[in-house]
Coordinates of C-alpha atoms and ligand atoms in Angstrom, one line a residue:
M1 CA 217.7 -0.4 -102.7
L2 CA 219.7 -2.0 -105.4
S3 CA 219.5 -0.7 -108.9
T4 CA 218.6 -2.9 -111.7
A5 CA 220.1 -3.4 -115.1
I6 CA 217.0 -2.4 -117.0
E7 CA 217.3 1.1 -118.5
V8 CA 214.4 3.2 -119.5
P9 CA 215.0 4.7 -123.0
S10 CA 216.1 8.2 -122.4
E11 CA 213.6 9.8 -124.9
V12 CA 210.7 8.2 -123.0
S13 CA 211.9 9.4 -119.6
E14 CA 212.6 12.9 -121.0
M15 CA 209.1 13.0 -122.5
K16 CA 207.7 12.0 -119.2
L17 CA 209.6 14.6 -117.4
R18 CA 208.6 17.2 -119.8
R19 CA 204.9 16.2 -119.5
R20 CA 205.2 16.2 -115.8
G21 CA 206.9 19.6 -115.8
L22 CA 204.2 21.0 -118.0
L23 CA 201.5 19.5 -115.8
G24 CA 203.1 20.7 -112.7
G25 CA 203.4 24.2 -114.2
F26 CA 199.7 24.1 -115.2
N27 CA 198.7 22.9 -111.7
R28 CA 200.7 25.6 -110.1
F29 CA 199.3 28.2 -112.5
R30 CA 195.7 27.0 -111.7
L31 CA 196.4 27.2 -108.0
M32 CA 198.0 30.6 -108.2
L33 CA 195.0 31.8 -110.2
T34 CA 192.6 30.5 -107.6
L35 CA 194.7 32.0 -104.9
G36 CA 194.8 35.2 -106.8
L37 CA 191.0 35.3 -107.5
A38 CA 189.9 34.0 -104.1
V39 CA 192.3 35.8 -101.8
L40 CA 194.5 38.3 -103.5
L41 CA 191.8 40.1 -105.4
P42 CA 189.4 40.6 -102.5
A43 CA 192.2 41.4 -100.2
A44 CA 193.6 44.0 -102.6
A45 CA 190.1 45.4 -103.2
L46 CA 189.5 45.6 -99.5
I47 CA 192.8 47.4 -98.9
Y48 CA 192.2 49.7 -101.8
V49 CA 188.7 50.6 -100.7
N50 CA 189.8 51.2 -97.1
F51 CA 192.6 53.4 -98.1
S52 CA 190.5 55.5 -100.5
Q53 CA 187.8 55.7 -97.9
L54 CA 190.2 56.9 -95.3
R55 CA 191.4 59.5 -97.8
T56 CA 187.9 60.8 -98.4
F57 CA 187.3 60.6 -94.8
E58 CA 190.2 62.9 -94.2
R59 CA 188.9 65.3 -96.9
D60 CA 185.3 65.3 -95.9
K61 CA 186.1 65.7 -92.3
V62 CA 183.2 63.5 -91.4
L63 CA 184.7 62.9 -88.0
E64 CA 185.1 66.6 -87.3
K65 CA 181.5 67.2 -88.3
A66 CA 180.3 64.5 -86.0
I67 CA 182.3 65.9 -83.1
H68 CA 181.0 69.4 -83.9
R69 CA 177.5 68.1 -83.8
D70 CA 178.1 66.5 -80.5
F71 CA 179.6 69.8 -79.2
Q72 CA 176.7 71.8 -80.4
E73 CA 174.3 69.5 -78.6
M74 CA 176.3 69.8 -75.4
L75 CA 176.4 73.6 -75.6
A76 CA 172.6 73.6 -76.1
I77 CA 172.1 71.5 -73.0
T78 CA 174.5 73.7 -71.1
E79 CA 172.6 76.8 -72.0
K80 CA 169.4 75.2 -70.9
K81 CA 170.9 74.4 -67.5
I82 CA 172.3 77.9 -67.1
N83 CA 168.9 79.4 -67.9
K84 CA 167.1 77.0 -65.7
K85 CA 169.4 77.7 -62.8
A86 CA 169.2 81.5 -63.2
V87 CA 165.4 81.4 -63.5
S88 CA 165.0 79.2 -60.5
M89 CA 167.2 81.4 -58.4
T90 CA 165.1 84.4 -59.6
E91 CA 161.9 82.6 -58.8
D92 CA 163.2 81.9 -55.3
A93 CA 163.8 85.6 -54.8
R94 CA 160.5 86.5 -56.4
N95 CA 158.5 84.4 -54.0
L96 CA 159.9 86.5 -51.1
F97 CA 158.7 89.8 -52.6
P98 CA 156.2 91.7 -50.4
S99 CA 152.4 91.4 -50.9
P100 CA 150.2 94.2 -52.1
G101 CA 149.4 96.9 -49.6
S102 CA 152.8 97.1 -47.8
D103 CA 154.1 100.5 -47.2
V104 CA 157.4 101.8 -48.4
E105 CA 159.2 101.0 -45.2
A106 CA 157.9 97.4 -45.1
K107 CA 158.9 97.0 -48.7
E108 CA 162.4 98.2 -48.0
K109 CA 162.7 95.8 -45.1
K110 CA 161.4 92.9 -47.2
L111 CA 163.9 93.7 -50.0
D112 CA 166.8 94.0 -47.5
E113 CA 165.8 90.6 -46.2
I114 CA 165.8 89.1 -49.7
L115 CA 169.3 90.6 -50.3
A116 CA 170.6 89.3 -47.0
K117 CA 169.3 85.8 -47.8
S118 CA 170.6 85.9 -51.3
P119 CA 174.2 87.2 -51.2
W120 CA 174.5 86.5 -55.0
L121 CA 172.1 89.4 -55.7
A122 CA 173.3 92.9 -56.0
H123 CA 170.0 94.8 -56.1
A124 CA 166.3 94.1 -55.6
F125 CA 163.7 96.6 -56.5
L126 CA 159.9 97.1 -56.5
Y127 CA 158.0 99.7 -58.5
E128 CA 154.4 100.3 -57.5
E129 CA 152.2 103.2 -58.1
D130 CA 155.0 105.4 -59.4
V131 CA 157.1 104.7 -56.4
M132 CA 160.4 103.0 -56.8
V133 CA 161.9 101.1 -53.9
F134 CA 165.5 100.2 -54.9
R135 CA 167.7 98.4 -52.5
S136 CA 171.3 97.1 -52.9
Q137 CA 173.7 95.0 -50.8
S138 CA 174.5 97.6 -48.1
D139 CA 177.8 96.3 -46.9
Q140 CA 179.2 96.2 -50.4
M141 CA 177.8 99.6 -51.2
E142 CA 180.1 101.0 -48.6
K143 CA 183.2 99.3 -50.0
D144 CA 182.5 99.6 -53.7
R145 CA 182.1 103.0 -55.3
Y146 CA 181.1 101.4 -58.6
L147 CA 178.2 99.7 -57.0
R148 CA 177.1 102.9 -55.3
K149 CA 177.2 104.6 -58.7
E150 CA 175.3 101.8 -60.3
H151 CA 172.7 101.9 -57.6
E152 CA 172.0 105.5 -58.1
H153 CA 172.0 105.2 -61.9
M154 CA 169.8 102.2 -62.0
A155 CA 167.3 103.4 -59.4
E156 CA 166.9 106.6 -61.4
S157 CA 166.9 105.2 -65.0
Y158 CA 164.6 102.3 -64.1
N159 CA 162.2 104.7 -62.3
T160 CA 162.0 106.8 -65.5
W161 CA 161.6 103.7 -67.7
F162 CA 158.8 102.2 -65.6
G163 CA 157.2 105.6 -65.3
S164 CA 157.0 106.1 -69.0
E165 CA 156.6 102.6 -70.3
G166 CA 155.4 100.7 -67.2
K167 CA 152.0 99.8 -68.5
A168 CA 153.3 98.4 -71.8
L169 CA 156.1 96.6 -70.0
V170 CA 153.7 94.9 -67.6
E171 CA 151.5 93.8 -70.4
G172 CA 154.5 92.5 -72.2
L173 CA 155.7 90.6 -69.1
Y174 CA 152.3 88.9 -68.6
K175 CA 152.5 87.6 -72.1
K176 CA 155.8 85.9 -71.4
K177 CA 155.8 82.4 -70.1
R178 CA 157.9 83.2 -67.0
Q179 CA 156.7 86.8 -66.7
M180 CA 160.3 87.8 -66.7
T181 CA 162.6 89.8 -68.9
F182 CA 166.4 89.7 -68.7
I183 CA 168.8 92.6 -69.2
T184 CA 172.5 91.9 -69.5
G185 CA 175.6 94.1 -70.0
P186 CA 179.2 94.6 -68.9
I187 CA 179.6 95.9 -65.4
K188 CA 182.5 97.4 -63.6
R189 CA 183.2 96.5 -60.0
A190 CA 186.0 97.0 -57.5
D191 CA 186.7 93.3 -57.5
C192 CA 185.9 92.3 -61.0
N193 CA 185.0 93.6 -64.4
A194 CA 182.3 91.4 -65.6
Y195 CA 178.8 90.9 -66.9
G196 CA 175.8 91.7 -64.9
M197 CA 172.3 90.4 -65.3
T198 CA 169.1 92.0 -64.1
V199 CA 165.7 90.3 -64.2
V200 CA 162.6 92.4 -64.4
F201 CA 159.5 90.5 -63.5
A202 CA 155.8 90.8 -62.7
L203 CA 154.6 89.7 -59.3
P204 CA 151.8 87.1 -59.4
Q205 CA 150.4 88.3 -56.1
Y206 CA 149.4 91.6 -57.8
S207 CA 146.6 92.2 -60.2
K208 CA 147.5 92.3 -63.9
E209 CA 146.0 95.7 -64.2
D210 CA 148.4 97.3 -61.7
V211 CA 151.6 98.7 -62.9
V212 CA 153.8 96.8 -60.4
I213 CA 157.2 95.8 -61.6
A214 CA 159.9 94.1 -59.6
G215 CA 163.3 92.8 -60.2
V216 CA 166.7 91.6 -59.0
S217 CA 170.2 92.1 -60.3
F218 CA 172.7 89.2 -60.1
D219 CA 176.0 90.1 -58.6
P220 CA 178.5 90.1 -61.6
C221 CA 181.4 88.8 -59.5
Y222 CA 179.1 85.9 -58.3
L223 CA 178.1 85.1 -61.9
Q224 CA 181.7 85.2 -63.1
Q225 CA 183.4 83.3 -60.2
T226 CA 180.8 80.9 -59.0
F227 CA 177.7 80.6 -61.1
F228 CA 179.2 80.0 -64.6
P229 CA 182.2 77.9 -63.5
G230 CA 179.9 75.8 -61.4
V231 CA 177.5 74.9 -64.2
L232 CA 180.4 74.4 -66.7
N233 CA 182.4 72.1 -64.4
E234 CA 179.2 70.1 -63.7
Q235 CA 178.6 69.6 -67.4
V236 CA 182.2 68.7 -68.2
T237 CA 182.3 66.1 -65.4
E238 CA 178.9 64.7 -66.5
K239 CA 180.1 64.3 -70.0
L240 CA 183.2 62.5 -68.9
T241 CA 181.4 60.1 -66.7
E242 CA 178.7 59.4 -69.2
Q243 CA 180.7 59.1 -72.4
G244 CA 184.3 58.9 -71.4
G245 CA 186.9 59.7 -74.1
N246 CA 188.8 62.9 -74.4
Q247 CA 188.0 65.4 -71.7
V248 CA 186.3 68.6 -72.8
A249 CA 186.5 72.1 -71.4
M250 CA 184.0 74.9 -71.7
M251 CA 183.8 78.7 -71.2
V252 CA 181.6 81.7 -71.3
Y253 CA 182.6 84.9 -73.1
P254 CA 181.0 88.2 -74.1
V255 CA 179.8 88.1 -77.7
E256 CA 181.4 91.4 -78.7
M257 CA 184.8 89.9 -78.0
E258 CA 184.1 87.1 -80.5
M259 CA 187.0 85.4 -79.0
A260 CA 189.6 87.6 -80.6
P261 CA 193.0 85.9 -80.1
G262 CA 194.2 86.7 -76.6
A263 CA 190.8 87.9 -75.4
K264 CA 189.9 86.6 -72.0
P265 CA 186.9 84.5 -71.4
L266 CA 184.4 85.6 -68.8
A267 CA 184.5 82.2 -67.0
T268 CA 185.9 78.8 -67.8
S269 CA 185.6 75.2 -66.6
A270 CA 188.6 73.5 -65.3
G271 CA 191.2 72.6 -67.9
W272 CA 190.4 75.3 -70.4
G273 CA 194.0 76.6 -70.6
E274 CA 194.5 78.8 -73.6
G275 CA 193.1 78.9 -77.1
E276 CA 189.9 79.4 -78.9
P277 CA 186.7 77.3 -78.7
E278 CA 186.2 74.6 -81.2
V279 CA 182.4 75.3 -81.3
S280 CA 180.5 78.3 -79.9
R281 CA 176.9 79.1 -79.2
K282 CA 175.4 82.5 -78.6
L283 CA 173.1 82.6 -75.6
D284 CA 169.9 84.3 -76.6
D285 CA 167.5 84.0 -73.7
V286 CA 168.7 84.8 -70.2
F287 CA 172.2 85.7 -70.8
R288 CA 171.9 87.5 -74.1
G289 CA 175.2 89.1 -75.1
L290 CA 177.2 86.1 -73.8
A291 CA 178.3 83.0 -75.7
L292 CA 179.4 79.5 -74.7
G293 CA 182.5 77.9 -76.1
I294 CA 183.7 74.3 -76.0
K295 CA 186.9 72.4 -77.0
Y296 CA 188.9 69.4 -76.1
Q297 CA 191.4 69.7 -73.3
G298 CA 194.9 69.9 -74.6
T299 CA 194.1 69.0 -78.2
S300 CA 191.9 70.0 -81.1
V301 CA 189.3 68.2 -83.1
E302 CA 191.5 68.5 -86.2
A303 CA 194.5 67.0 -84.4
L304 CA 192.2 64.3 -83.0
G305 CA 190.9 63.6 -86.5
Q306 CA 194.4 63.4 -87.8
T307 CA 195.5 61.1 -85.1
W308 CA 192.5 58.9 -85.8
V309 CA 193.3 58.9 -89.5
H310 CA 196.9 58.1 -88.8
R311 CA 196.0 55.3 -86.5
S312 CA 193.6 53.9 -89.0
F313 CA 196.3 54.1 -91.7
L314 CA 198.7 52.3 -89.4
I315 CA 196.2 49.6 -88.6
L316 CA 195.3 49.2 -92.3
G317 CA 199.0 49.0 -93.1
F318 CA 199.6 46.4 -90.5
L319 CA 196.6 44.4 -91.7
S320 CA 197.8 44.7 -95.3
L321 CA 201.2 43.4 -94.2
M322 CA 199.5 40.5 -92.5
I323 CA 197.5 39.7 -95.6
I324 CA 200.6 39.9 -97.7
G325 CA 202.5 37.7 -95.2
G326 CA 199.6 35.2 -95.3
L327 CA 199.7 35.1 -99.0
V328 CA 203.4 34.6 -99.1
L329 CA 203.1 31.8 -96.6
T330 CA 200.2 30.2 -98.5
R331 CA 202.3 30.4 -101.7
H332 CA 205.1 28.7 -99.9
I333 CA 202.9 26.0 -98.5
V334 CA 201.2 25.5 -101.9
N335 CA 204.7 25.1 -103.5
K336 CA 205.7 22.7 -100.8
E337 CA 202.6 20.7 -101.3
L338 CA 203.0 20.6 -105.0
A339 CA 206.6 19.5 -104.6
L340 CA 205.5 16.8 -102.2
A341 CA 202.8 15.7 -104.7
R342 CA 205.4 15.5 -107.4
L343 CA 207.7 13.5 -105.2
K344 CA 204.9 11.1 -104.4
S345 CA 204.1 10.6 -108.1
D346 CA 207.8 10.0 -108.7
F347 CA 207.8 7.6 -105.8
V348 CA 204.9 5.6 -107.3
S349 CA 206.5 5.3 -110.7
N350 CA 209.9 4.4 -109.2
V351 CA 208.5 1.8 -106.9
S352 CA 206.4 0.1 -109.5
H353 CA 209.5 0.0 -111.7
E354 CA 211.5 -1.5 -108.9
L355 CA 208.8 -4.1 -108.3
R356 CA 208.5 -5.0 -111.9
T357 CA 212.1 -5.5 -112.7
P358 CA 213.0 -8.2 -110.1
L359 CA 209.7 -9.9 -110.8
A360 CA 210.5 -10.0 -114.5
L361 CA 213.9 -11.4 -113.9
I362 CA 212.6 -14.1 -111.4
R363 CA 210.0 -15.1 -114.0
L364 CA 212.5 -15.2 -116.8
Y365 CA 215.1 -17.4 -115.0
A366 CA 212.4 -19.6 -113.4
E367 CA 210.9 -20.2 -116.8
T368 CA 214.2 -21.0 -118.4
L369 CA 215.0 -23.5 -115.6
E370 CA 211.5 -25.0 -116.0
L371 CA 212.0 -25.7 -119.6
G372 CA 215.0 -27.8 -118.6
R373 CA 217.3 -26.3 -121.2
I374 CA 220.0 -25.5 -118.8
T375 CA 222.2 -28.5 -118.5
T376 CA 225.4 -27.3 -116.8
G377 CA 225.2 -27.3 -113.0
D378 CA 227.2 -24.1 -112.9
K379 CA 224.7 -22.1 -114.9
K380 CA 221.8 -23.6 -112.9
Q381 CA 223.5 -22.4 -109.7
R382 CA 224.0 -18.9 -111.2
Y383 CA 220.2 -18.8 -112.1
Y384 CA 219.2 -19.9 -108.7
R385 CA 221.4 -17.3 -107.1
I386 CA 219.9 -14.6 -109.3
I387 CA 216.4 -15.7 -108.4
R388 CA 217.3 -15.6 -104.7
K389 CA 219.0 -12.3 -104.9
E390 CA 216.1 -10.7 -106.8
S391 CA 213.5 -12.0 -104.4
E392 CA 215.7 -10.7 -101.5
R393 CA 215.7 -7.3 -103.1
L394 CA 211.9 -7.5 -103.5
T395 CA 211.5 -8.4 -99.9
A396 CA 213.8 -5.5 -98.9
L397 CA 211.8 -3.1 -101.0
I398 CA 208.4 -4.3 -99.7
N399 CA 209.7 -4.2 -96.1
N400 CA 210.7 -0.6 -96.6
I401 CA 207.4 0.3 -98.0
L402 CA 205.5 -1.5 -95.3
D403 CA 207.6 0.1 -92.6
F404 CA 207.1 3.4 -94.2
S405 CA 203.4 3.0 -94.3
R406 CA 203.3 1.9 -90.6
I407 CA 205.4 4.9 -89.6
E408 CA 203.1 7.2 -91.6
A409 CA 200.1 5.7 -89.9
G410 CA 201.8 5.9 -86.5
R411 CA 201.6 2.1 -86.0
K412 CA 205.3 1.2 -86.2
E413 CA 206.4 -0.6 -83.1
Y414 CA 209.9 -1.6 -82.1
E415 CA 210.9 -4.5 -80.0
F416 CA 214.0 -3.7 -78.0
R417 CA 216.1 -6.6 -76.8
N418 CA 219.6 -6.7 -75.5
T419 CA 221.6 -7.7 -78.5
D420 CA 225.2 -8.5 -79.4
I421 CA 225.3 -5.7 -81.9
A422 CA 228.7 -6.8 -83.3
E423 CA 227.3 -10.1 -84.3
L424 CA 224.1 -8.5 -85.7
V425 CA 226.1 -6.2 -88.0
H426 CA 228.6 -8.9 -89.0
N427 CA 225.8 -11.4 -89.9
T428 CA 223.9 -8.8 -91.9
L429 CA 227.0 -7.8 -93.8
E430 CA 227.9 -11.4 -94.5
S431 CA 224.7 -12.0 -96.3
Y432 CA 225.6 -9.1 -98.6
R433 CA 229.3 -9.9 -98.9
Y434 CA 229.0 -11.9 -102.1
Q435 CA 226.9 -9.2 -103.8
I436 CA 229.3 -6.4 -102.7
E437 CA 232.3 -8.2 -103.9
Q438 CA 230.5 -9.3 -107.1
Q439 CA 229.9 -5.6 -107.9
G440 CA 233.7 -5.0 -107.7
F441 CA 233.7 -3.2 -104.3
A442 CA 236.6 -3.2 -102.0
F443 CA 235.0 -4.1 -98.7
E444 CA 236.4 -3.2 -95.4
E445 CA 234.7 -4.4 -92.2
N446 CA 236.0 -3.1 -88.9
I447 CA 234.0 -4.3 -85.9
D448 CA 235.1 -3.9 -82.3
P449 CA 234.6 -7.4 -80.8
N450 CA 234.3 -6.1 -77.2
L451 CA 231.1 -4.2 -77.4
P452 CA 228.5 -4.6 -74.6
A453 CA 225.0 -5.8 -75.4
V454 CA 222.9 -3.0 -76.7
P455 CA 219.0 -2.8 -76.4
V456 CA 217.9 -2.7 -80.0
D457 CA 215.2 -4.0 -82.4
R458 CA 217.3 -6.5 -84.4
E459 CA 215.3 -6.3 -87.6
A460 CA 215.1 -2.5 -87.6
I461 CA 218.8 -2.1 -87.1
A462 CA 219.6 -4.6 -89.8
R463 CA 217.2 -2.8 -92.2
A464 CA 218.9 0.5 -91.4
L465 CA 222.3 -1.0 -92.2
V466 CA 221.1 -2.7 -95.4
N467 CA 219.7 0.6 -96.6
L468 CA 223.0 2.4 -95.9
V469 CA 225.0 -0.3 -97.6
N470 CA 222.7 -0.4 -100.6
N471 CA 223.0 3.4 -101.0
A472 CA 226.8 3.2 -100.8
L473 CA 226.7 0.6 -103.6
K474 CA 224.1 2.5 -105.7
Y475 CA 225.8 5.9 -105.5
S476 CA 229.4 4.9 -106.3
Q477 CA 230.8 5.2 -109.8
D478 CA 234.5 4.9 -110.4
E479 CA 236.0 4.3 -107.1
K480 CA 234.2 1.3 -105.6
F481 CA 234.8 1.2 -101.9
L482 CA 232.6 0.2 -99.0
G483 CA 233.8 0.6 -95.4
V484 CA 231.7 -0.4 -92.4
K485 CA 232.9 0.4 -88.8
L486 CA 231.3 -0.5 -85.5
Y487 CA 232.9 1.0 -82.4
R488 CA 232.2 2.4 -79.0
D489 CA 232.5 6.2 -78.5
N490 CA 231.8 7.5 -74.9
G491 CA 228.2 6.4 -74.1
V492 CA 227.2 5.4 -77.6
V493 CA 227.9 2.7 -80.1
K494 CA 228.7 4.1 -83.6
L495 CA 227.9 2.4 -86.8
E496 CA 229.7 4.0 -89.8
V497 CA 229.0 3.2 -93.5
A498 CA 231.4 5.0 -95.8
D499 CA 231.9 5.0 -99.6
H500 CA 234.0 6.8 -102.2
G501 CA 231.0 7.5 -104.4
I502 CA 229.4 10.6 -105.9
G503 CA 228.9 12.4 -102.5
I504 CA 226.1 14.7 -101.5
T505 CA 226.1 18.5 -101.7
R506 CA 225.8 20.5 -98.5
R507 CA 222.3 21.7 -99.6
D508 CA 221.1 18.2 -100.1
Q509 CA 222.7 16.9 -96.9
S510 CA 219.9 18.5 -94.8
K511 CA 217.2 17.1 -97.1
I512 CA 218.1 13.5 -97.9
F513 CA 216.5 12.3 -94.6
E514 CA 213.1 13.7 -95.7
K515 CA 210.7 11.2 -97.1
F516 CA 210.7 10.9 -100.9
Y517 CA 213.6 13.2 -101.3
R518 CA 216.2 12.3 -103.9
A519 CA 219.1 14.5 -104.8
G520 CA 219.3 16.1 -108.3
D521 CA 222.6 14.3 -109.3
P522 CA 222.3 12.6 -112.8
L523 CA 223.4 9.3 -111.3
V524 CA 220.7 9.5 -108.7
H525 CA 218.2 10.1 -111.4
N526 CA 219.3 7.2 -113.4
T527 CA 219.4 4.9 -110.4
K528 CA 216.0 3.7 -109.3
G529 CA 215.0 4.4 -105.8
S530 CA 212.0 5.4 -103.7
G531 CA 213.5 8.1 -101.6
L532 CA 212.3 6.2 -98.5
G533 CA 215.5 4.5 -97.3
L534 CA 217.1 7.3 -95.4
S535 CA 213.9 8.6 -93.9
L536 CA 213.4 5.0 -92.5
V537 CA 217.0 5.0 -91.2
R538 CA 216.4 8.2 -89.4
H539 CA 213.1 7.0 -87.9
I540 CA 214.7 3.8 -86.7
T541 CA 217.7 5.6 -85.2
Q542 CA 215.5 8.2 -83.4
A543 CA 213.3 5.4 -82.1
H544 CA 216.4 3.9 -80.5
G545 CA 217.2 7.3 -78.9
G546 CA 220.1 7.8 -81.2
E547 CA 220.9 10.0 -84.1
I548 CA 222.1 9.9 -87.6
A549 CA 224.7 12.2 -89.2
V550 CA 226.2 12.5 -92.6
E551 CA 229.6 13.8 -93.7
S552 CA 230.1 14.0 -97.4
T553 CA 232.1 15.8 -100.1
P554 CA 230.6 15.8 -103.6
G555 CA 232.9 13.6 -105.9
K556 CA 234.8 12.2 -103.0
G557 CA 232.3 10.1 -101.1
S558 CA 230.0 10.0 -98.1
R559 CA 230.1 8.7 -94.5
F560 CA 226.8 8.0 -92.6
I561 CA 227.3 7.7 -88.9
L562 CA 224.5 6.1 -86.8
S563 CA 224.9 6.6 -83.0
L564 CA 223.0 4.3 -80.7
P565 CA 222.9 4.9 -76.9
L566 CA 224.3 2.0 -74.8
S567 CA 221.6 2.2 -72.2
A568 CA 218.0 1.3 -72.6
A569 CA 217.0 4.4 -70.8
A570 CA 217.8 6.5 -73.8
Q571 CA 215.3 4.8 -75.9
Q572 CA 212.5 7.1 -77.0
P573 CA 209.1 6.5 -78.5
A574 CA 209.2 6.4 -82.3
V575 CA 209.1 9.8 -83.9
S576 CA 207.9 10.0 -87.5
Ligands
LIG1 P1 216.8 6.3 -102.6 O1 218.2 5.8 -102.5 O2 215.8 5.3 -102.8 O3 216.7 7.4 -103.6 P2 217.2 7.2 -99.9 O4 216.3 7.8 -98.9 O5 217.9 6.0 -99.5 O6 216.4 7.0 -101.2 O7 218.3 8.3 -100.2 C1 217.9 9.6 -100.5 C2 218.8 10.3 -101.4 O8 220.0 10.6 -100.7 C3 219.2 9.5 -102.6 O9 218.3 9.7 -103.7 C4 220.6 10.1 -102.9 O10 220.4 11.3 -103.7 C5 221.2 10.5 -101.6 N1 222.1 9.5 -101.1 C6 221.8 8.5 -100.1 N2 222.9 7.8 -99.9 C7 223.9 8.3 -100.6 C8 225.3 8.0 -100.8 N3 225.9 7.0 -100.1 N4 226.0 8.7 -101.7 C9 225.4 9.7 -102.4 N5 224.2 10.0 -102.3 C10 223.4 9.3 -101.4

């Protein structure tokens, strides 16, 4: 757009600027304050609370406690299973015991039968009327001297025990729920050093008054190698299928050992490996003297807790980074929006000024002519020309604004027609020639006459050219030169508008095509403009499938190069 001669007093514009700056600053401060209060503060509080909670978490070992509770529960369940299984096996054997009235021989036979049926038992015995029948696994007795010794010792000591305390023992047994009592202790065998368990029980088929005491001893090797590992493995697998997560391992060990480092457990589930149990539980019913232990396979609760805390810290750190990133982005967007708002308000004041100035001139000259005071034909001509020029400028400005608003609303349409572009450019320049030369510009027009017809929107291309020419006139100071070239280059037609004006810095070159953008040069500030011209030029060029480029050196001048494709196929829908 062309600049006008009317100058705004510098103090006024300075004041305006200062006020605007103050207002902008205040707005930004308010926005930042809102941002700070609404987002930053809660985010910071959240991060702080989480971090401190995590730290207390680490200290309190809440997680460890929870896992320990879980482990305790699992051990309690396991003990119940172990007891239930041992009791049920004992009951099975008890049911096979002879009925009252059998003679010794029959009893021996019956007990041998029980032992044959239940290879996991080492001994079976029956004490009735001061007679003890004590049988053991015969084939093993032959092989294992420890078992032989144990047989002799037990038969004798139990006989003595039942002889002296039989009555009280029977009474005691009948008071118990299962009428059983359990005796455990370490046992030596040829094949294993382990724990044995003997159950002493009453027989329901006998009267409560009779001193009849029976019992069986579990084979220690069976307990160690089959019974315990079986139950433990079953429990471990059950836990994994029910709850998933880290796999646990369990073991049974004698209490006296108290899991001294390096001490060997009695029996373990799969995956125990080495190390001490995380949580233990002393068995106090059937297997008194033994304890259960549990831990995670390949890791410890402490390590798990640490990993958990580390992971939480990492997640929190990542979230914090995201929040910070979000804040930075928001700040950036807010700043951009504020800048755009400032540009828009600049635009409104510039445009209203640009509208007012030509209108005032038109009115002034029209009134002067109307009064009939101008007598010389020459002067009249001059006044008519000014009125025409100013109204042309008004039209150009209004066209730009209308185009811009159409583009913004996505309603801008182009009408492409095969056009003699050389003629279009020449005619457009012709209508400006007088003005260009009037302003003291050296004007060079260089148009290739042999150009083919190009599919373009005539009006749009003329508007683009006018905008470029106007800019060249507006932004030239000492050296007034305007060069327009139109030529063919490969598959495109190039339209160049060059000046020897103030030039554009490299930084500004990438921004001048944005809407409302105006460079910070003092001449630009003092020249009125809307910041719309180049954004329109770019839109028009892109709609033609072409592109716009600028080459410029500050202080030396600028060259805008508009390339338009020769073929219609290259045309693209308008891009705003
Ligand atoms: P306006 O001229 O109304 O400010 P434009 O969109 O036409 O808006 O131009 C945007 C900015 O690009 C101008 O404010 C000016 O800073 C810069 N500019 C455009 N053309 C030239 C030129 N020929 N020489 C120097 N600067 C220019």
